[in-house]
Short mmCIF file of C-alpha atoms in Angstrom, two decimals:
data_model
loop_
_atom_site.label_atom_id
_atom_site.label_comp_id
_atom_site.label_asym_id
_atom_site.label_seq_id
_atom_site.Cartn_x
_atom_site.Cartn_y
_atom_site.Cartn_z
CA MET V 81 -37.47 26.47 -91.59
CA ALA V 82 -41.22 26.20 -92.92
CA ARG V 83 -43.83 26.25 -90.00
CA GLU V 84 -47.19 24.71 -91.09
CA SER V 85 -49.71 27.23 -90.52
CA LEU V 86 -50.78 28.52 -87.54
CA ASP V 87 -54.55 28.02 -88.50
CA ARG V 88 -53.20 24.33 -87.79
CA TRP V 89 -54.37 25.54 -83.73
CA LYS V 90 -57.43 26.95 -84.41
CA VAL V 91 -60.25 26.12 -81.82
CA GLY V 92 -63.18 24.58 -84.19
CA ARG V 93 -66.40 24.26 -82.66
CA LYS V 94 -65.76 20.53 -81.22
CA LEU V 95 -62.45 19.82 -79.16
CA LYS V 96 -60.35 17.27 -77.97
CA LEU V 97 -57.02 18.31 -76.22
CA ALA V 98 -56.14 14.27 -75.87
CA ASP V 99 -55.83 14.84 -79.84
CA LEU V 100 -53.49 18.24 -79.92
CA ASP V 101 -50.13 17.15 -78.33
CA PRO V 102 -48.66 18.94 -75.95
CA ALA V 103 -45.25 17.94 -76.27
CA ALA V 104 -45.40 19.06 -80.08
CA ARG V 105 -43.11 21.67 -80.90
CA PRO V 106 -44.58 23.02 -85.04
CA TYR V 107 -42.37 26.12 -84.38
CA ALA V 108 -39.43 24.97 -83.17
CA SER V 109 -35.82 24.12 -84.39
CA SER V 110 -33.50 21.78 -83.11
CA SER V 111 -31.18 24.19 -82.20
CA ARG V 112 -31.85 26.10 -79.16
CA GLU V 113 -29.62 28.83 -80.70
CA ARG V 114 -31.63 29.82 -83.42
CA ASP V 115 -35.03 29.58 -82.00
CA ASP V 116 -33.65 32.24 -78.99
CA ALA V 117 -32.58 34.30 -81.98
CA ARG V 118 -35.85 33.81 -83.84
CA LEU V 119 -37.65 34.64 -80.68
CA ASP V 120 -35.78 38.05 -80.41
CA GLU V 121 -36.23 38.54 -83.79
CA LEU V 122 -40.34 38.07 -83.07
CA ALA V 123 -39.63 40.41 -80.17
CA VAL V 124 -38.08 43.47 -81.87
CA GLU V 125 -40.68 43.45 -84.96
CA ILE V 126 -43.85 43.06 -82.15
CA ASP V 127 -42.14 46.52 -80.70
CA ARG V 128 -42.11 48.16 -83.43
CA LEU V 129 -45.35 47.58 -84.26
CA GLN V 130 -46.86 48.01 -80.95
CA ASP V 131 -44.97 50.94 -81.27
CA LEU V 132 -47.52 52.02 -84.05
CA LEU V 133 -50.66 50.85 -82.27
CA PHE V 134 -49.33 53.83 -79.46
CA ALA V 135 -48.89 55.88 -82.32
CA ASN V 136 -52.83 55.35 -83.31
CA GLY V 137 -53.78 55.71 -80.17
CA SER V 138 -55.29 59.35 -80.74
CA ALA V 139 -57.19 57.86 -84.01
CA GLY V 140 -60.36 58.12 -84.98
CA ALA V 141 -61.05 54.42 -84.05
CA PRO V 142 -57.89 53.82 -81.91
CA PRO V 143 -56.96 49.89 -82.27
CA LYS V 144 -56.60 47.96 -79.04
CA LEU V 145 -55.39 44.77 -78.76
CA LEU V 146 -56.45 41.45 -75.95
CA LEU V 147 -53.95 38.67 -75.76
CA VAL V 148 -55.67 36.16 -72.63
CA LEU V 149 -53.66 33.42 -71.23
CA GLN V 150 -55.37 30.38 -70.01
CA GLY V 151 -53.78 27.67 -68.85
CA MET V 152 -53.23 25.12 -66.36
CA ASP V 153 -50.82 26.00 -63.49
CA THR V 154 -47.55 26.08 -64.01
CA SER V 155 -48.58 26.18 -68.25
CA GLY V 156 -46.24 29.29 -68.13
CA LYS V 157 -48.16 33.05 -68.38
CA ASP V 158 -46.34 34.49 -66.65
CA GLY V 159 -43.22 33.23 -68.49
CA THR V 160 -45.26 34.23 -71.71
CA ALA V 161 -45.91 37.51 -70.96
CA ARG V 162 -41.87 38.37 -70.09
CA SER V 163 -40.42 36.80 -73.37
CA VAL V 164 -42.82 37.95 -75.34
CA PHE V 165 -42.80 41.84 -74.98
CA ALA V 166 -39.68 41.96 -73.38
CA ARG V 167 -38.58 44.67 -76.10
CA CYS V 168 -41.93 46.71 -75.45
CA SER V 169 -42.33 50.12 -73.61
CA PRO V 170 -43.93 49.49 -70.75
CA LEU V 171 -46.02 52.73 -71.49
CA GLY V 172 -47.38 50.34 -74.58
CA VAL V 173 -48.28 47.45 -72.32
CA ARG V 174 -50.29 46.29 -69.47
CA VAL V 175 -50.68 43.21 -67.97
CA ALA V 176 -54.26 42.07 -65.93
CA ALA V 177 -54.14 39.14 -63.41
CA PHE V 178 -57.34 37.68 -62.46
CA LYS V 179 -57.18 36.11 -58.93
CA ALA V 180 -60.32 35.24 -57.02
CA PRO V 181 -62.82 37.41 -56.90
CA THR V 182 -63.31 39.79 -54.37
CA GLU V 183 -66.45 40.70 -52.04
CA VAL V 184 -66.79 43.99 -53.97
CA GLU V 185 -66.76 42.14 -57.02
CA ARG V 186 -69.06 39.45 -56.15
CA ALA V 187 -71.53 41.93 -55.45
CA HIS V 188 -71.36 42.99 -59.35
CA ASP V 189 -71.96 40.14 -62.59
CA PHE V 190 -68.67 38.06 -63.15
CA LEU V 191 -67.61 40.62 -65.98
CA TRP V 192 -67.66 43.73 -64.54
CA ARG V 193 -64.17 42.98 -62.96
CA VAL V 194 -62.94 42.45 -66.34
CA HIS V 195 -64.37 45.33 -68.17
CA GLN V 196 -62.71 47.57 -65.98
CA VAL V 197 -58.87 46.48 -67.52
CA VAL V 198 -59.85 46.08 -71.31
CA PRO V 199 -57.13 47.35 -73.37
CA ARG V 200 -57.12 51.12 -73.49
CA ALA V 201 -56.55 53.03 -77.07
CA GLY V 202 -53.54 51.98 -78.52
CA GLU V 203 -52.52 49.79 -76.09
CA ILE V 204 -51.62 45.79 -75.73
CA THR V 205 -52.87 44.57 -72.35
CA VAL V 206 -52.43 41.05 -71.92
CA PHE V 207 -54.30 38.38 -69.67
CA ASN V 208 -53.19 36.44 -67.25
CA ARG V 209 -56.00 34.42 -66.54
CA SER V 210 -59.42 36.11 -67.23
CA HIS V 211 -63.01 35.77 -67.41
CA TYR V 212 -62.96 32.20 -68.67
CA GLU V 213 -61.97 31.37 -65.15
CA ASP V 214 -65.82 32.08 -64.50
CA VAL V 215 -66.96 29.61 -66.91
CA LEU V 216 -63.82 26.86 -65.57
CA VAL V 217 -63.79 26.69 -61.49
CA PRO V 218 -67.01 27.29 -60.79
CA VAL V 219 -68.26 24.33 -63.24
CA VAL V 220 -65.50 21.93 -62.05
CA GLU V 221 -66.40 22.86 -57.86
CA GLY V 222 -70.11 22.63 -58.87
CA TRP V 223 -70.61 25.70 -57.71
CA ILE V 224 -73.20 26.62 -61.09
CA ASP V 225 -75.73 24.45 -63.34
CA ALA V 226 -74.65 23.84 -66.72
CA ALA V 227 -77.55 26.09 -67.54
CA GLU V 228 -76.03 29.05 -65.85
CA ARG V 229 -72.67 28.11 -67.32
CA ASP V 230 -74.45 28.34 -71.12
CA ARG V 231 -75.51 32.17 -70.18
CA ARG V 232 -72.08 33.04 -69.01
CA LEU V 233 -70.29 31.65 -72.19
CA ALA V 234 -73.02 33.52 -74.52
CA HIS V 235 -72.60 36.72 -71.98
CA ILE V 236 -68.48 36.46 -72.75
CA ASN V 237 -69.53 36.24 -76.82
CA ALA V 238 -71.55 39.32 -76.56
CA PHE V 239 -69.23 40.73 -74.63
CA GLU V 240 -66.45 39.99 -77.22
CA ARG V 241 -68.11 41.07 -79.93
CA LEU V 242 -68.01 44.37 -78.15
CA LEU V 243 -64.59 45.09 -77.61
CA THR V 244 -64.08 43.99 -81.29
CA GLU V 245 -66.76 46.18 -82.50
CA THR V 246 -65.24 49.33 -80.68
CA GLY V 247 -61.96 48.82 -82.01
CA THR V 248 -60.20 46.08 -80.13
CA ARG V 249 -58.63 42.83 -81.60
CA VAL V 250 -59.23 39.60 -79.00
CA LEU V 251 -56.37 36.46 -79.14
CA LYS V 252 -57.14 34.11 -76.98
CA CYS V 253 -54.63 30.68 -76.47
CA TYR V 254 -54.74 27.99 -74.20
CA LEU V 255 -51.41 27.18 -73.28
CA HIS V 256 -51.95 23.46 -73.38
CA ILE V 257 -49.20 21.05 -70.65
CA SER V 258 -49.45 17.44 -70.02
CA LYS V 259 -49.50 15.85 -66.32
CA THR V 260 -46.71 14.95 -66.41
CA GLU V 261 -44.66 18.17 -67.34
CA GLN V 262 -47.19 20.28 -65.01
CA LYS V 263 -45.83 17.44 -62.02
CA GLU V 264 -42.13 17.92 -63.22
CA ARG V 265 -42.89 22.05 -62.27
CA LEU V 266 -44.83 21.97 -59.26
CA GLN V 267 -41.36 20.09 -58.37
CA ALA V 268 -38.90 22.17 -59.43
CA ARG V 269 -40.78 24.63 -57.10
CA LEU V 270 -40.85 22.48 -54.31
CA ASP V 271 -36.92 22.28 -55.02
CA ASP V 272 -35.98 25.52 -55.28
CA PRO V 273 -36.12 27.96 -52.29
CA ALA V 274 -36.39 31.33 -54.21
CA LYS V 275 -39.32 29.53 -56.35
CA GLN V 276 -41.12 28.25 -53.14
CA TRP V 277 -43.07 30.97 -53.11
CA LYS V 278 -44.64 30.29 -56.39
CA PHE V 279 -45.92 26.81 -54.62
CA ALA V 280 -49.52 26.63 -53.33
CA VAL V 281 -50.96 23.36 -51.60
CA SER V 282 -54.50 23.60 -53.13
CA ASP V 283 -52.37 23.65 -56.83
CA LEU V 284 -52.84 20.21 -55.65
CA ALA V 285 -56.34 20.51 -54.85
CA THR V 286 -57.02 21.51 -58.24
CA ARG V 287 -54.23 19.02 -60.00
CA ALA V 288 -56.41 15.78 -58.26
CA LYS V 289 -59.03 17.42 -61.02
CA TRP V 290 -57.58 17.17 -64.25
CA LYS V 291 -60.04 15.02 -65.61
CA GLN V 292 -62.91 17.22 -64.78
CA TYR V 293 -60.92 20.79 -65.60
CA ILE V 294 -59.61 19.49 -69.44
CA ALA V 295 -63.62 18.97 -69.48
CA ALA V 296 -64.28 22.45 -68.80
CA TYR V 297 -62.39 23.55 -71.17
CA GLU V 298 -63.10 22.34 -73.67
CA THR V 299 -66.57 22.90 -73.26
CA ALA V 300 -65.79 26.77 -73.04
CA LEU V 301 -62.73 26.61 -75.50
CA ALA V 302 -65.40 25.02 -78.24
CA ALA V 303 -68.04 27.60 -77.32
CA THR V 304 -66.15 30.60 -77.18
CA SER V 305 -63.53 30.20 -79.94
CA THR V 306 -65.57 32.52 -82.87
CA ALA V 307 -64.46 34.55 -86.35
CA HIS V 308 -63.83 37.74 -84.12
CA ALA V 309 -61.85 36.68 -80.87
CA PRO V 310 -60.38 33.04 -81.99
CA TRP V 311 -58.95 30.63 -79.67
CA TYR V 312 -55.69 28.57 -80.36
CA VAL V 313 -54.38 25.42 -78.26
CA VAL V 314 -50.75 26.34 -77.94
CA PRO V 315 -48.19 23.18 -77.07
CA ALA V 316 -46.75 24.43 -73.76
CA ASP V 317 -44.65 21.34 -72.76
CA SER V 318 -41.36 23.65 -74.00
CA LYS V 319 -41.29 26.40 -72.79
CA THR V 320 -39.30 27.54 -76.02
CA HIS V 321 -41.94 26.15 -78.15
CA ARG V 322 -44.34 27.77 -75.98
CA ASN V 323 -43.01 31.58 -76.50
CA LEU V 324 -42.40 31.28 -79.77
CA MET V 325 -45.74 30.29 -81.20
CA ILE V 326 -47.19 32.70 -78.85
CA ALA V 327 -44.71 35.81 -80.21
CA ALA V 328 -45.79 34.53 -84.12
CA LEU V 329 -49.05 34.64 -83.11
CA VAL V 330 -49.22 38.00 -81.91
CA GLU V 331 -46.90 39.34 -84.66
CA GLN V 332 -49.60 38.22 -87.51
CA THR V 333 -52.42 39.62 -85.49
CA LEU V 334 -50.89 43.33 -84.79
CA LYS V 335 -49.92 42.93 -88.85
CA ALA V 336 -53.45 42.10 -89.98
CA MET V 337 -54.20 44.88 -88.11
CA LYS V 338 -52.39 47.10 -91.01
CA LEU V 339 -50.63 49.83 -88.97
CA LYS V 340 -49.54 52.85 -90.42
CA ALA V 341 -47.25 55.77 -88.50
CA PRO V 342 -50.48 58.50 -88.13
CA VAL V 343 -49.66 61.65 -90.67
CA PRO V 344 -49.12 64.69 -88.90
CA ASP V 345 -51.48 67.55 -89.09
CA PHE V 346 -48.93 69.86 -90.12
CA ASP V 347 -46.20 70.22 -92.69
CA PRO V 348 -43.02 69.16 -91.35
CA ALA V 349 -40.59 70.69 -93.94
CA ALA V 350 -41.74 74.12 -92.92
CA VAL V 351 -41.27 73.83 -89.82
CA LYS V 352 -37.50 75.03 -89.37
CA ILE V 353 -35.79 73.82 -85.26
CA VAL V 354 -33.76 76.63 -83.98
#
């Protein structure tokens, strides 16, 4: 089926999330079987491209890929990482999860802990939450003012430019889930003893400030969606659609890197294995 351009969901200098339907499914079909098959095809292709990325890790300007996943609770950051990179070797894909900063981390600038886990040469790193938490939670909770928020946003843009200028492609996805869908997913966690560990009472406190968090996201995403590190809004009420769209974005980004197998520094035809 024909799919609309992924650029349709790229964030510009202005953003109103209410104008984008979290239940939209532009990259899914009416058949779950076809979608599962397509997702598996994308996972296989991502594995092939990741293998080339890893092989180029010792090149003069080694390429890397950073995938940033942000979204409200239950939007599917864990599920995305599992699904999109299901076929990839664990040698070349790493997930870094960010929680509340520790005492040591708070003693440094807010990007200190982030810079330590950016992709290494030839690697894909997935940020499950990220440095953007520091322009969301502190803003909503009133811990920093607008001036400090703007300084941090400027620091983030400079930090991501540093990464891109040293060989890292930066792809950022906001998992756009509705408040109604979140309610269903939170309830599902409560109802399933095997998933109750995922539920935290603090999730409800965050949910009570839904409008404030959406406003903070709109400000942060619009201020930091750049040509070198774009943000994409990913409709995420459908888990299948969410995974398909992000897999398509990852494949597109890796293909744009024009990766090729490194040329050996010897003549393979001259080597005899006995």
